[in-house]
PDB file of C-alpha atoms and ligand atoms in Angstrom:
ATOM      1  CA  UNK K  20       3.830 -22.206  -5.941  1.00 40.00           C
ATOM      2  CA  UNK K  21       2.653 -19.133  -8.090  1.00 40.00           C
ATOM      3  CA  UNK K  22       5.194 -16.820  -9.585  1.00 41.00           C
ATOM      4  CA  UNK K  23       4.895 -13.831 -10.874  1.00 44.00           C
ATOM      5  CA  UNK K  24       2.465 -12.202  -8.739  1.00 54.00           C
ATOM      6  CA  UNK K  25       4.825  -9.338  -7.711  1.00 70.00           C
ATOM      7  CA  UNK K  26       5.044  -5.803  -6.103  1.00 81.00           C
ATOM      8  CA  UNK K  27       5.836  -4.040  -9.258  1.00 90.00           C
ATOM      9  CA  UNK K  28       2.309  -2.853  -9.902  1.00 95.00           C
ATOM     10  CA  UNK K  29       3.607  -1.486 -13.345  1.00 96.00           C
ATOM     11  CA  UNK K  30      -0.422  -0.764 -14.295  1.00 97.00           C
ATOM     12  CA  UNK K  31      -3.371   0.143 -12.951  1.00 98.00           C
ATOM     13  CA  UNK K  32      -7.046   1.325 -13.837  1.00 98.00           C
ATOM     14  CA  UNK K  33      -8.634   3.923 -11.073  1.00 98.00           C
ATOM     15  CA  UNK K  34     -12.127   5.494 -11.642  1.00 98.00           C
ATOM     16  CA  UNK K  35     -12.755   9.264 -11.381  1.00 98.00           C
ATOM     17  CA  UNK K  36     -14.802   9.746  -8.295  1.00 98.00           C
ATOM     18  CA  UNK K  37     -18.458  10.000  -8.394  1.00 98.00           C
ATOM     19  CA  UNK K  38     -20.216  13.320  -8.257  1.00 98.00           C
ATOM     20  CA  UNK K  39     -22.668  11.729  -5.804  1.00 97.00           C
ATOM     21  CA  UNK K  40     -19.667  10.895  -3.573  1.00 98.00           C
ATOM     22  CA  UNK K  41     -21.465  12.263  -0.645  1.00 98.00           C
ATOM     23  CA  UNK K  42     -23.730   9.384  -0.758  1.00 98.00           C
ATOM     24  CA  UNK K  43     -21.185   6.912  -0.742  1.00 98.00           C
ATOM     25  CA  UNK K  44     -21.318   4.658   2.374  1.00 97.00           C
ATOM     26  CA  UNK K  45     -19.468   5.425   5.114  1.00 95.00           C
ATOM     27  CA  UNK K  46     -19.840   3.466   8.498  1.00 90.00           C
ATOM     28  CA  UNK K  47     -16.618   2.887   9.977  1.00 86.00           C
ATOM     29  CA  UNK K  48     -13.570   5.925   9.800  1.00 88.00           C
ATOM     30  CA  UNK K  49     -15.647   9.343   8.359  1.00 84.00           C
ATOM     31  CA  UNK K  50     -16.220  11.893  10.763  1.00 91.00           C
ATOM     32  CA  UNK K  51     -18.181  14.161   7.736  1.00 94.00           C
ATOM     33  CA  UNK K  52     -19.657  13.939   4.459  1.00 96.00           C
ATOM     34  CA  UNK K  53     -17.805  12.554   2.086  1.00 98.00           C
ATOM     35  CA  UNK K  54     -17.177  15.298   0.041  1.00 98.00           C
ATOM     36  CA  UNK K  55     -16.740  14.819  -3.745  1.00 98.00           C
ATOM     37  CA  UNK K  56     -13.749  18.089  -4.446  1.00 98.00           C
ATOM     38  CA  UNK K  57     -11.786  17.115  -1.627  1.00 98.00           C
ATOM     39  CA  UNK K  58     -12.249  13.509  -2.479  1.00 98.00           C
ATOM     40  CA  UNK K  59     -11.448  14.408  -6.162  1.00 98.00           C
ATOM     41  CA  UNK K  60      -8.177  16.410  -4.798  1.00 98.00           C
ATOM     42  CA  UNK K  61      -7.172  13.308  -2.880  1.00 98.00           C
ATOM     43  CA  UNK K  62      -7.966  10.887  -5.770  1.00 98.00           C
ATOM     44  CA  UNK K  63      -5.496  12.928  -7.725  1.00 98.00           C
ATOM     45  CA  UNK K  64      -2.525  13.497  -5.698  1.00 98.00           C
ATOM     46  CA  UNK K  65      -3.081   9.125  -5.046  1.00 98.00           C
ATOM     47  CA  UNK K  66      -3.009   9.069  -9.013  1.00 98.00           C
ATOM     48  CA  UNK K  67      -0.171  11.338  -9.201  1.00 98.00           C
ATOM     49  CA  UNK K  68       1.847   9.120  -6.325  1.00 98.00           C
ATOM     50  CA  UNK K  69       1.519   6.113  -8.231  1.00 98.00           C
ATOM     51  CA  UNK K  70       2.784   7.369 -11.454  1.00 98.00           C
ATOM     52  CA  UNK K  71       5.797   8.825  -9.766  1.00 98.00           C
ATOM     53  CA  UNK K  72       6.336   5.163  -8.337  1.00 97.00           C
ATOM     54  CA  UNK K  73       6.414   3.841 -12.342  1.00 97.00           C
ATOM     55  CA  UNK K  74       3.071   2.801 -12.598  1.00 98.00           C
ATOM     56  CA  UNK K  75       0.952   3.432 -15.692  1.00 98.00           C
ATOM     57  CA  UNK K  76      -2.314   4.540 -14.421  1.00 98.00           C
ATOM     58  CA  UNK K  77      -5.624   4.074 -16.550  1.00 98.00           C
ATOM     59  CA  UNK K  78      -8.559   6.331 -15.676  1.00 98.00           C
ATOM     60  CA  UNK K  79     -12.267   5.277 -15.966  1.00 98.00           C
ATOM     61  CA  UNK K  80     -14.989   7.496 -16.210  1.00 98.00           C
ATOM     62  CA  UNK K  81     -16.645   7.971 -13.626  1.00 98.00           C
ATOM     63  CA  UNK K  82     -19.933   5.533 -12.871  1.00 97.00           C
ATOM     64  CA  UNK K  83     -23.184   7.858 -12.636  1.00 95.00           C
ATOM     65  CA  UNK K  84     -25.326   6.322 -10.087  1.00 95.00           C
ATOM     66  CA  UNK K  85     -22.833   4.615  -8.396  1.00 98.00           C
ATOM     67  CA  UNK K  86     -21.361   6.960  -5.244  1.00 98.00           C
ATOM     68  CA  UNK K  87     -18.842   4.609  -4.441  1.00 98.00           C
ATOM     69  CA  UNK K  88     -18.032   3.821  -7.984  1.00 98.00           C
ATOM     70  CA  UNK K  89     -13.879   5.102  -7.475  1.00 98.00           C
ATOM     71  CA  UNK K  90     -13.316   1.670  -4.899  1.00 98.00           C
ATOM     72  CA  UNK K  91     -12.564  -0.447  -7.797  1.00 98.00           C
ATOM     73  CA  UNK K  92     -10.642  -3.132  -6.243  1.00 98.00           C
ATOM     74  CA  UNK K  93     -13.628  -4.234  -5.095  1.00 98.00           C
ATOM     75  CA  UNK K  94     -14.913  -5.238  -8.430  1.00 98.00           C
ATOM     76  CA  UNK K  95     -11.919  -7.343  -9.531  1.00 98.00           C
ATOM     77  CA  UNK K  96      -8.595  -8.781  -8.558  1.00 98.00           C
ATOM     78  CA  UNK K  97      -6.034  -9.703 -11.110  1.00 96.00           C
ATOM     79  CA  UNK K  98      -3.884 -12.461 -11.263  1.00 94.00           C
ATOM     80  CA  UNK K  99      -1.273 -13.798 -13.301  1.00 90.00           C
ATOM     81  CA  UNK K 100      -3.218 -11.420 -16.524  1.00 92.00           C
ATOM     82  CA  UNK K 101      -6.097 -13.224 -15.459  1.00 97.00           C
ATOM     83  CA  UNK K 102      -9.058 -11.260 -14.008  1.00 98.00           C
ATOM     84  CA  UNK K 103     -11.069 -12.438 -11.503  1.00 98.00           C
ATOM     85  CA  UNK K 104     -14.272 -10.738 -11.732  1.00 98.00           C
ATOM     86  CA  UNK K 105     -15.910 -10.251  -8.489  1.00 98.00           C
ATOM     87  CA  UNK K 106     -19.259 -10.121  -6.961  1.00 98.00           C
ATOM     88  CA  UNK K 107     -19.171  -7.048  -4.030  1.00 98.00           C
ATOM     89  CA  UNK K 108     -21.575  -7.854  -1.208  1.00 98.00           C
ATOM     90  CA  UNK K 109     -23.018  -3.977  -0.358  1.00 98.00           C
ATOM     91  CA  UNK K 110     -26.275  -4.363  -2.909  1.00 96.00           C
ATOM     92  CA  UNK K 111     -25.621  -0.454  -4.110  1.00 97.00           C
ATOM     93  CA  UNK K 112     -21.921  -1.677  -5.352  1.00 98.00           C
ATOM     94  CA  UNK K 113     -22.924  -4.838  -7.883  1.00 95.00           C
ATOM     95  CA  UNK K 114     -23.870  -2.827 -10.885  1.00 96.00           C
ATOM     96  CA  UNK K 115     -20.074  -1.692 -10.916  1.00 97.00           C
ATOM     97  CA  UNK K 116     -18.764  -5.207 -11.501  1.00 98.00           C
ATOM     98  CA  UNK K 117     -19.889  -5.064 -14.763  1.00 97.00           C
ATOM     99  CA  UNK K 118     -18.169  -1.946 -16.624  1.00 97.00           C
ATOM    100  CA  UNK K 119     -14.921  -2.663 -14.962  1.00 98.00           C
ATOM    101  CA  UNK K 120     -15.372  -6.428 -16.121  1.00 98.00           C
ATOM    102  CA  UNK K 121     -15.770  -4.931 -19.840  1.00 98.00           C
ATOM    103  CA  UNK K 122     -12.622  -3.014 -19.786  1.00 98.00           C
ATOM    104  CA  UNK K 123     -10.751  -5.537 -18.426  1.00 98.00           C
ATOM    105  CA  UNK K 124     -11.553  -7.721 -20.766  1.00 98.00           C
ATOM    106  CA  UNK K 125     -10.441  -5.870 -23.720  1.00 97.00           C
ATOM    107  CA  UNK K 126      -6.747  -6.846 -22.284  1.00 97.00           C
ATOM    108  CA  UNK K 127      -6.879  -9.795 -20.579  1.00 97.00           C
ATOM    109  CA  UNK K 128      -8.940 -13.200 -20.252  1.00 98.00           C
ATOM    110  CA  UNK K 129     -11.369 -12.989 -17.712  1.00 98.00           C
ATOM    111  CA  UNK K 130     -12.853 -15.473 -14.874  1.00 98.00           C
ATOM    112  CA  UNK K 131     -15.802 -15.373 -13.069  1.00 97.00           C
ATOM    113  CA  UNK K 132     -17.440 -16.718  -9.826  1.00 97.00           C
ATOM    114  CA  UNK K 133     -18.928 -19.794  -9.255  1.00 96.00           C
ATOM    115  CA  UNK K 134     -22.596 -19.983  -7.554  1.00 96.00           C
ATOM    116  CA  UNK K 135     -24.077 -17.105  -5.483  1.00 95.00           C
ATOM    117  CA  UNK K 136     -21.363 -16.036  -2.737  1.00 98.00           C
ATOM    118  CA  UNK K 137     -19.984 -12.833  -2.629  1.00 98.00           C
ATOM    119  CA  UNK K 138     -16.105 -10.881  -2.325  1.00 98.00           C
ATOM    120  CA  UNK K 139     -15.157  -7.838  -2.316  1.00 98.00           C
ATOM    121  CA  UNK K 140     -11.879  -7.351  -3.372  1.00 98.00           C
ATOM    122  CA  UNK K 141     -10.692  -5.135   0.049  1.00 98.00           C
ATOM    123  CA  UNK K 142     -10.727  -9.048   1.592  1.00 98.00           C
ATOM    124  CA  UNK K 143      -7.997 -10.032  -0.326  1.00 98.00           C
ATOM    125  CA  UNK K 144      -4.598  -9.343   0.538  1.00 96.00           C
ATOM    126  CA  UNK K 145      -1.725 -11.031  -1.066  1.00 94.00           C
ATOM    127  CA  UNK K 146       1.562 -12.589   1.059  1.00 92.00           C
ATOM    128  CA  UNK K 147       4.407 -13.538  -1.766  1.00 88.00           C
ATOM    129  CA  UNK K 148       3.022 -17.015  -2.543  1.00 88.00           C
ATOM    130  CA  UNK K 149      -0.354 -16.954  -0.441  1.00 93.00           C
ATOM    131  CA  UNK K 150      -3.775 -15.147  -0.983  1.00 96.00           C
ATOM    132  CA  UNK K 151      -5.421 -14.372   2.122  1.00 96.00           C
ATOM    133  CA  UNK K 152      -9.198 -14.097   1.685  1.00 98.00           C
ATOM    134  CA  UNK K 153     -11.039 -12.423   4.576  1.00 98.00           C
ATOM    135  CA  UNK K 154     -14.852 -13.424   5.572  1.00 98.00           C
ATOM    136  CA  UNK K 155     -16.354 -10.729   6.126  1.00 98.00           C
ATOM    137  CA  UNK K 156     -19.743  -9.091   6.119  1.00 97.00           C
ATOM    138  CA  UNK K 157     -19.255  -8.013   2.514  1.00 98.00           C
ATOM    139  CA  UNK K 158     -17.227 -11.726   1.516  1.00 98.00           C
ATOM    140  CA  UNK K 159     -19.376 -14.525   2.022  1.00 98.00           C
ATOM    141  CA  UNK K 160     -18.128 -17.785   2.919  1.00 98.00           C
ATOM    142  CA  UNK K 161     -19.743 -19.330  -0.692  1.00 98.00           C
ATOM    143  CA  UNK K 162     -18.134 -17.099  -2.246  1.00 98.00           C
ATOM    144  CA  UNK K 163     -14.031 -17.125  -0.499  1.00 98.00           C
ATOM    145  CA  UNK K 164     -14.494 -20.797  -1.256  1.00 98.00           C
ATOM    146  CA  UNK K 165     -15.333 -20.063  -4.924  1.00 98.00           C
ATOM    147  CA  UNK K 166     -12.709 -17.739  -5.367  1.00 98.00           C
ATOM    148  CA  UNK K 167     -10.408 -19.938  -3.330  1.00 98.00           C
ATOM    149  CA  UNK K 168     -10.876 -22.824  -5.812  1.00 98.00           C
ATOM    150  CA  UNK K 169      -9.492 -19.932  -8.469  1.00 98.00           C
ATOM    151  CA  UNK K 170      -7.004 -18.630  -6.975  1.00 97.00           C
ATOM    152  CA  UNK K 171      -5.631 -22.402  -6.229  1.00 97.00           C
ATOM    153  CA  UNK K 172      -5.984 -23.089  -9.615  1.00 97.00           C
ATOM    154  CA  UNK K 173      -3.378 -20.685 -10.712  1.00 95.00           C
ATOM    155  CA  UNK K 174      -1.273 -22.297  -7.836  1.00 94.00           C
ATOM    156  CA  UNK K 175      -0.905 -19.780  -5.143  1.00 95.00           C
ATOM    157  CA  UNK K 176      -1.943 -21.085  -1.794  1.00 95.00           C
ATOM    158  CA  UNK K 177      -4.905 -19.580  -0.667  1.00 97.00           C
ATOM    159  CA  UNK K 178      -5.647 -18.609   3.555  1.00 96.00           C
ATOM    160  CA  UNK K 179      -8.976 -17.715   4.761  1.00 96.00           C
ATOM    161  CA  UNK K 180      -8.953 -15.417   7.914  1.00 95.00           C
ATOM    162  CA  UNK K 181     -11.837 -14.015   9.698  1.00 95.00           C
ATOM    163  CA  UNK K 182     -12.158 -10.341   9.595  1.00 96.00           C
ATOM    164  CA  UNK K 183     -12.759  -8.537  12.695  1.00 93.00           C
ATOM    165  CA  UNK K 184     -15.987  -6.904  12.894  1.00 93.00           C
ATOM    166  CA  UNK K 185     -14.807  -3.719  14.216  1.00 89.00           C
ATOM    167  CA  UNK K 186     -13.664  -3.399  10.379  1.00 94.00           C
ATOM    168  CA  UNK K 187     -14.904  -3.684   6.592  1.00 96.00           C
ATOM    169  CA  UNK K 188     -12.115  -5.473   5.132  1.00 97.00           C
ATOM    170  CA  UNK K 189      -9.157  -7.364   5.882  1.00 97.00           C
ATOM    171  CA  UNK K 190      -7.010  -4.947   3.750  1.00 97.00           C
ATOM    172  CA  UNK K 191      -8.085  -2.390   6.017  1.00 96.00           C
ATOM    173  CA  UNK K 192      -6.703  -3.892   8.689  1.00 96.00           C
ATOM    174  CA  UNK K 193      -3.592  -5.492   7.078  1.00 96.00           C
ATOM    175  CA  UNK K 194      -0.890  -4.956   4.334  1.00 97.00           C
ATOM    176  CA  UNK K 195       2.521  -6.751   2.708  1.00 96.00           C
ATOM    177  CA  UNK K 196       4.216  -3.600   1.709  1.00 96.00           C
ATOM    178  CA  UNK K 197       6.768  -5.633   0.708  1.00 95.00           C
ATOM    179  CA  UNK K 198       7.886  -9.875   0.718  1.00 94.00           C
ATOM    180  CA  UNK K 199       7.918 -11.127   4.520  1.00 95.00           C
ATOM    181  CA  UNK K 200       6.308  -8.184   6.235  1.00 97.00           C
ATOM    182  CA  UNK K 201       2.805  -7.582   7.162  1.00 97.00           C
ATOM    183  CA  UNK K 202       1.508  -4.145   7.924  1.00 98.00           C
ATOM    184  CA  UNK K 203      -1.556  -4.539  10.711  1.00 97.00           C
ATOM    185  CA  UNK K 204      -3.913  -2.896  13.139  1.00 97.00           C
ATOM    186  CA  UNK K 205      -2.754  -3.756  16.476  1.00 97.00           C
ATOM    187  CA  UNK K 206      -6.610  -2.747  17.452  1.00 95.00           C
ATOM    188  CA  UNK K 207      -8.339  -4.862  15.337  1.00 95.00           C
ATOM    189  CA  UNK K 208      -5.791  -8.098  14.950  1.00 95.00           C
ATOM    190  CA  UNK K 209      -4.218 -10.430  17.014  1.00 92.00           C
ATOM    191  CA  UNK K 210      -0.638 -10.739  15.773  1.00 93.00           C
ATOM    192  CA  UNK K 211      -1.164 -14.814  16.128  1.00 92.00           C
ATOM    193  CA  UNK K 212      -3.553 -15.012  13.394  1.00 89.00           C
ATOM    194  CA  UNK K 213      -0.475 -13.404  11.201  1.00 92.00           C
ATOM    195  CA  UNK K 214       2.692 -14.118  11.961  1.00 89.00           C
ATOM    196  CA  UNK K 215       3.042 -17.622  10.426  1.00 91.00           C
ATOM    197  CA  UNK K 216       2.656 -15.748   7.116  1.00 91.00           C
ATOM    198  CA  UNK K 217       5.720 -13.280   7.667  1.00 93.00           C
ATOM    199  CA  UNK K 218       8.894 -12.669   9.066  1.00 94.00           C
ATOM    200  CA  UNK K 219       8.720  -9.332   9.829  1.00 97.00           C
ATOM    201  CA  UNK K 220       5.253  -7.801  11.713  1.00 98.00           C
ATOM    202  CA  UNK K 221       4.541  -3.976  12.248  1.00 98.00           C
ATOM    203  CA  UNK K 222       1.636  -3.449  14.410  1.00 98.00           C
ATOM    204  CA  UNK K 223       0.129   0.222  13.710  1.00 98.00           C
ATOM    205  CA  UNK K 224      -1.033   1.555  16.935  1.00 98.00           C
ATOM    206  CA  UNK K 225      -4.658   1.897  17.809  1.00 97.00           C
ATOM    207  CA  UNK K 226      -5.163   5.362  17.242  1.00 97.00           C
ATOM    208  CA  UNK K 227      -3.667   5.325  13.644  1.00 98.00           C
ATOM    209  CA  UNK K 228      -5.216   1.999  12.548  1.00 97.00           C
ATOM    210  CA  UNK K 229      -5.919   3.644   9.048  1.00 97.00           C
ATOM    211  CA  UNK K 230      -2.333   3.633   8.307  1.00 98.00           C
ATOM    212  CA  UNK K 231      -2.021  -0.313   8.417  1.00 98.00           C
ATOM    213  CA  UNK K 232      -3.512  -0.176   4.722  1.00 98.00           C
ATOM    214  CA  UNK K 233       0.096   0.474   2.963  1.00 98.00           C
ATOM    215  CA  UNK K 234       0.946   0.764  -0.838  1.00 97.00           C
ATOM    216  CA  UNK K 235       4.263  -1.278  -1.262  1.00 97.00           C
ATOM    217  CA  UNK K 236       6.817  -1.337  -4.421  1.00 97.00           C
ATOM    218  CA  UNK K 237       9.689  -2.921  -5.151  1.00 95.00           C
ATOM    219  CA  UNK K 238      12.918  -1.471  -3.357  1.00 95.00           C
ATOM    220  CA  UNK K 239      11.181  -0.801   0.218  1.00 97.00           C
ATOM    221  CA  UNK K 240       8.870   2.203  -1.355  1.00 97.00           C
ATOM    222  CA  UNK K 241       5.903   2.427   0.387  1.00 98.00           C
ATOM    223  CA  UNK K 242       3.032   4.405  -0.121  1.00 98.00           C
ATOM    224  CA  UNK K 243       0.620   5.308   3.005  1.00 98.00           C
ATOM    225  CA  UNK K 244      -1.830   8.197   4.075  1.00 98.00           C
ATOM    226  CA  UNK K 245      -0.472  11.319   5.431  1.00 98.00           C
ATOM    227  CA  UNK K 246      -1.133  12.620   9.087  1.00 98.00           C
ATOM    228  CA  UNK K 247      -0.374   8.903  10.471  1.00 98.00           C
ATOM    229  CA  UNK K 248       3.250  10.206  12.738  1.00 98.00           C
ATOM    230  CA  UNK K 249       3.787   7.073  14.555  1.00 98.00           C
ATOM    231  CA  UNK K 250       3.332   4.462  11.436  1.00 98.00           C
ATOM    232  CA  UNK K 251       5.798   6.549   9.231  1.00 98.00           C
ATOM    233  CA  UNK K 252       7.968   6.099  12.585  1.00 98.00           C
ATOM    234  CA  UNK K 253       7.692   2.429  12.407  1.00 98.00           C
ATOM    235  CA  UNK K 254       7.928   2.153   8.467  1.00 98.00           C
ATOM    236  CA  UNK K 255      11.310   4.761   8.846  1.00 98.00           C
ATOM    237  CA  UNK K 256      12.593   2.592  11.008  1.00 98.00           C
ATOM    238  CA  UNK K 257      12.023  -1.055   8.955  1.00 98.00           C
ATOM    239  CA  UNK K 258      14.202   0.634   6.274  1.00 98.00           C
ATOM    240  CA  UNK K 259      11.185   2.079   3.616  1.00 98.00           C
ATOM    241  CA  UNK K 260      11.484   5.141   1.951  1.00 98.00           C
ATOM    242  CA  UNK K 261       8.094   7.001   2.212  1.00 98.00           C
ATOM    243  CA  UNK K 262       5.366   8.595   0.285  1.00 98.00           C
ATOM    244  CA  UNK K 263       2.308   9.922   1.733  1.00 98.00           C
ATOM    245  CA  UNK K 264      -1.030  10.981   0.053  1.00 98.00           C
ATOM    246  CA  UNK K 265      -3.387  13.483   1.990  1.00 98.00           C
ATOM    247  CA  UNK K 266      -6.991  10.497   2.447  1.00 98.00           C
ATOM    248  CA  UNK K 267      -8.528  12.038   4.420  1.00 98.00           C
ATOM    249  CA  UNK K 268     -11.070  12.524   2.325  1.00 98.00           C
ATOM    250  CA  UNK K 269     -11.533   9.221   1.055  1.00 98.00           C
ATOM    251  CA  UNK K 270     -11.304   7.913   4.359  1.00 98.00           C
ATOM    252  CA  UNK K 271     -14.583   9.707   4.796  1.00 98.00           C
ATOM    253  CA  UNK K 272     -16.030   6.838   2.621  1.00 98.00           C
ATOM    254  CA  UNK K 273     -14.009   4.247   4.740  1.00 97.00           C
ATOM    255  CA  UNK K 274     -11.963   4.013   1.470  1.00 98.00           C
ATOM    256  CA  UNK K 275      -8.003   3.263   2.010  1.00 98.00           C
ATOM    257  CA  UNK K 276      -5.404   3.496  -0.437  1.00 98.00           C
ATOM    258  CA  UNK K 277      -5.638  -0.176  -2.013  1.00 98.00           C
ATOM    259  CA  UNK K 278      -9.461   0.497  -2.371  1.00 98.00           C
ATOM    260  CA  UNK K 279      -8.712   2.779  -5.520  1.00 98.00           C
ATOM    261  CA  UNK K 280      -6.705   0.541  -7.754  1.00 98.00           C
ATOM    262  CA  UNK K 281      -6.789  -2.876  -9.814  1.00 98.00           C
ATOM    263  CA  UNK K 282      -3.250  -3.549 -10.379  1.00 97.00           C
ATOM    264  CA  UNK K 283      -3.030  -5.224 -13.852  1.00 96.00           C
ATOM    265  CA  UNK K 284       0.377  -6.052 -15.133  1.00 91.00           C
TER     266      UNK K 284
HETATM  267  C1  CIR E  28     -17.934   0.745   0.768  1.00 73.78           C
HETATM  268  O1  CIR E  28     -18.377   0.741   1.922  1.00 73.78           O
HETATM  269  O2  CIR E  28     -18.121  -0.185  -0.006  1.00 73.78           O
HETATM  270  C2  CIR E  28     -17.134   1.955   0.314  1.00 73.78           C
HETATM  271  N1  CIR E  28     -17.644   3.131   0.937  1.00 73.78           N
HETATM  272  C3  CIR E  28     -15.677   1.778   0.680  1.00 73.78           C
HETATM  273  C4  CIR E  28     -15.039   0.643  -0.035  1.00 73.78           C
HETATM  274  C5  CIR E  28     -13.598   0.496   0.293  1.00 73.78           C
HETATM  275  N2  CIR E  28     -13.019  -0.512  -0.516  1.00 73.78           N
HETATM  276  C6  CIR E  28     -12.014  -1.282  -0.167  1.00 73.78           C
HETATM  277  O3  CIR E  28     -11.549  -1.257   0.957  1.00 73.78           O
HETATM  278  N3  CIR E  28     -11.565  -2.141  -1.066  1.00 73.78           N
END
């Protein structure tokens, strides 16, 4: 199956965050406003955590008219130097696919959709050889079949999983910080729908759900969001070594930590 689909995450574009961040969506964690100079704060230190893990961070502009313009894995999912240009099902996020499908493409081949489904790219969520795709209500099932057929085609196996609806996306819920361990939301998922894909399952308690979205690299690093006690416990204890990145305020947009990245090479 597939190959070299890895954790090393040695690049990455990120997009400034919009000045209109207050008016990004926000229906699940935020408590407030989304506010864009703590957001921008946040989005830096995240930027800053990645380059101190070795990758090579690429910054857009920012997207005017678009408040939620800084979630670009949404837009596209890379594989194998291939990008997968996706089709985000909120109708105030499509006009981003575009501008992040031009840059891409001045480095890479691109791939697009078939027919009229939609993904976001928060539903995908990759296990060493296997791409889980989650169906949820921003990935249709038209279009986790179309992008199923692609991701086959570069011969990973492919999964499609159900997301709860108490969530927005399956990598909200779940993460592989690193090969044979999923990351999940004891709250949200039943460890039975997971644990044929891994040997090793952490279940993030209720309360701290936001934690279960993890940043893994090579050599049991993990990224996750500060303020989360009881996770960093758990991830302590499995043997990773631990950086955390004040969200908060991009939690206020129900943005995690993959949300922000397209890992490239
Ligand atoms: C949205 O609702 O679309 C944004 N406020 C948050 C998107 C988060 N993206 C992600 O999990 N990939």
């Amino acid at each position: 199956m597939g190959g070299s689909h890895n954790r090393v995450k040695g690049s990455a574009i990120v997009r400034e965050v919009s000045t209109n961040f207050e008016d990004a969506i926000s229906n699940h964690f935020g408590t407030r406003v989304p506010d864009y100079q703590q957001a921008q704060g946040a989005h830096s230190s995240y930027i800053a955590a990645l380059r101190a893990h070795g990758t090579e961070v690429e910054v857009l502009p920012e997207l005017r008219g678009y408040p939620d313009c800084c979630f670009v894995e949404d837009a596209a999912v890379v594989l194998d130097k291939t990008a997968v240009i996706l089709a985000p099902g909120h109708p105030s996020r499509s006009g981003e696919v575009e501008s992040v499908a031009a840059h891409l493409a001045e480095t890479m081949g691109t791939i697009r959709l078939e027919g009229n489904g939609t993904v976001d790219g928060g539903d995908i969520v990759f296990l060493d050889d296997t791409f889980v795709i989650g169906r949820s209500s921003r990935t249709d099932a038209l279009g986790a079949e179309s992008l199923s057929r692609i991701i086959k085609s570069f011969d990973y196996n492919v999964e499609i999983l159900k997301v709860p609806d108490s969530t927005l996306h399956l990598t909200t819920v779940c993460s592989s910080p690193r090969e044979g361990t999923i990351v999940y939301s004891e709250g949200d998922m039943d460890a039975s729908s997971l644990d044929e894909y891994a040997d090793e399952l952490i279940a993030v308690p209720p309360q701290e759900s936001y934690a279960a979205n993890t940043l893994g690299y090579p050599n049991d690093r993990v990224i996750i969001p500060s303020g989360f006690p009881e996770t960093r416990k758990l991830l302590l204890d499995a043997g990773f070594s631990i950086t955390t990145v004040d969200m908060d305020p991009i939690m206020q947009a129900d943005g995690s930590l993959t949300c922000l990245s397209v890992f490239t090479g």
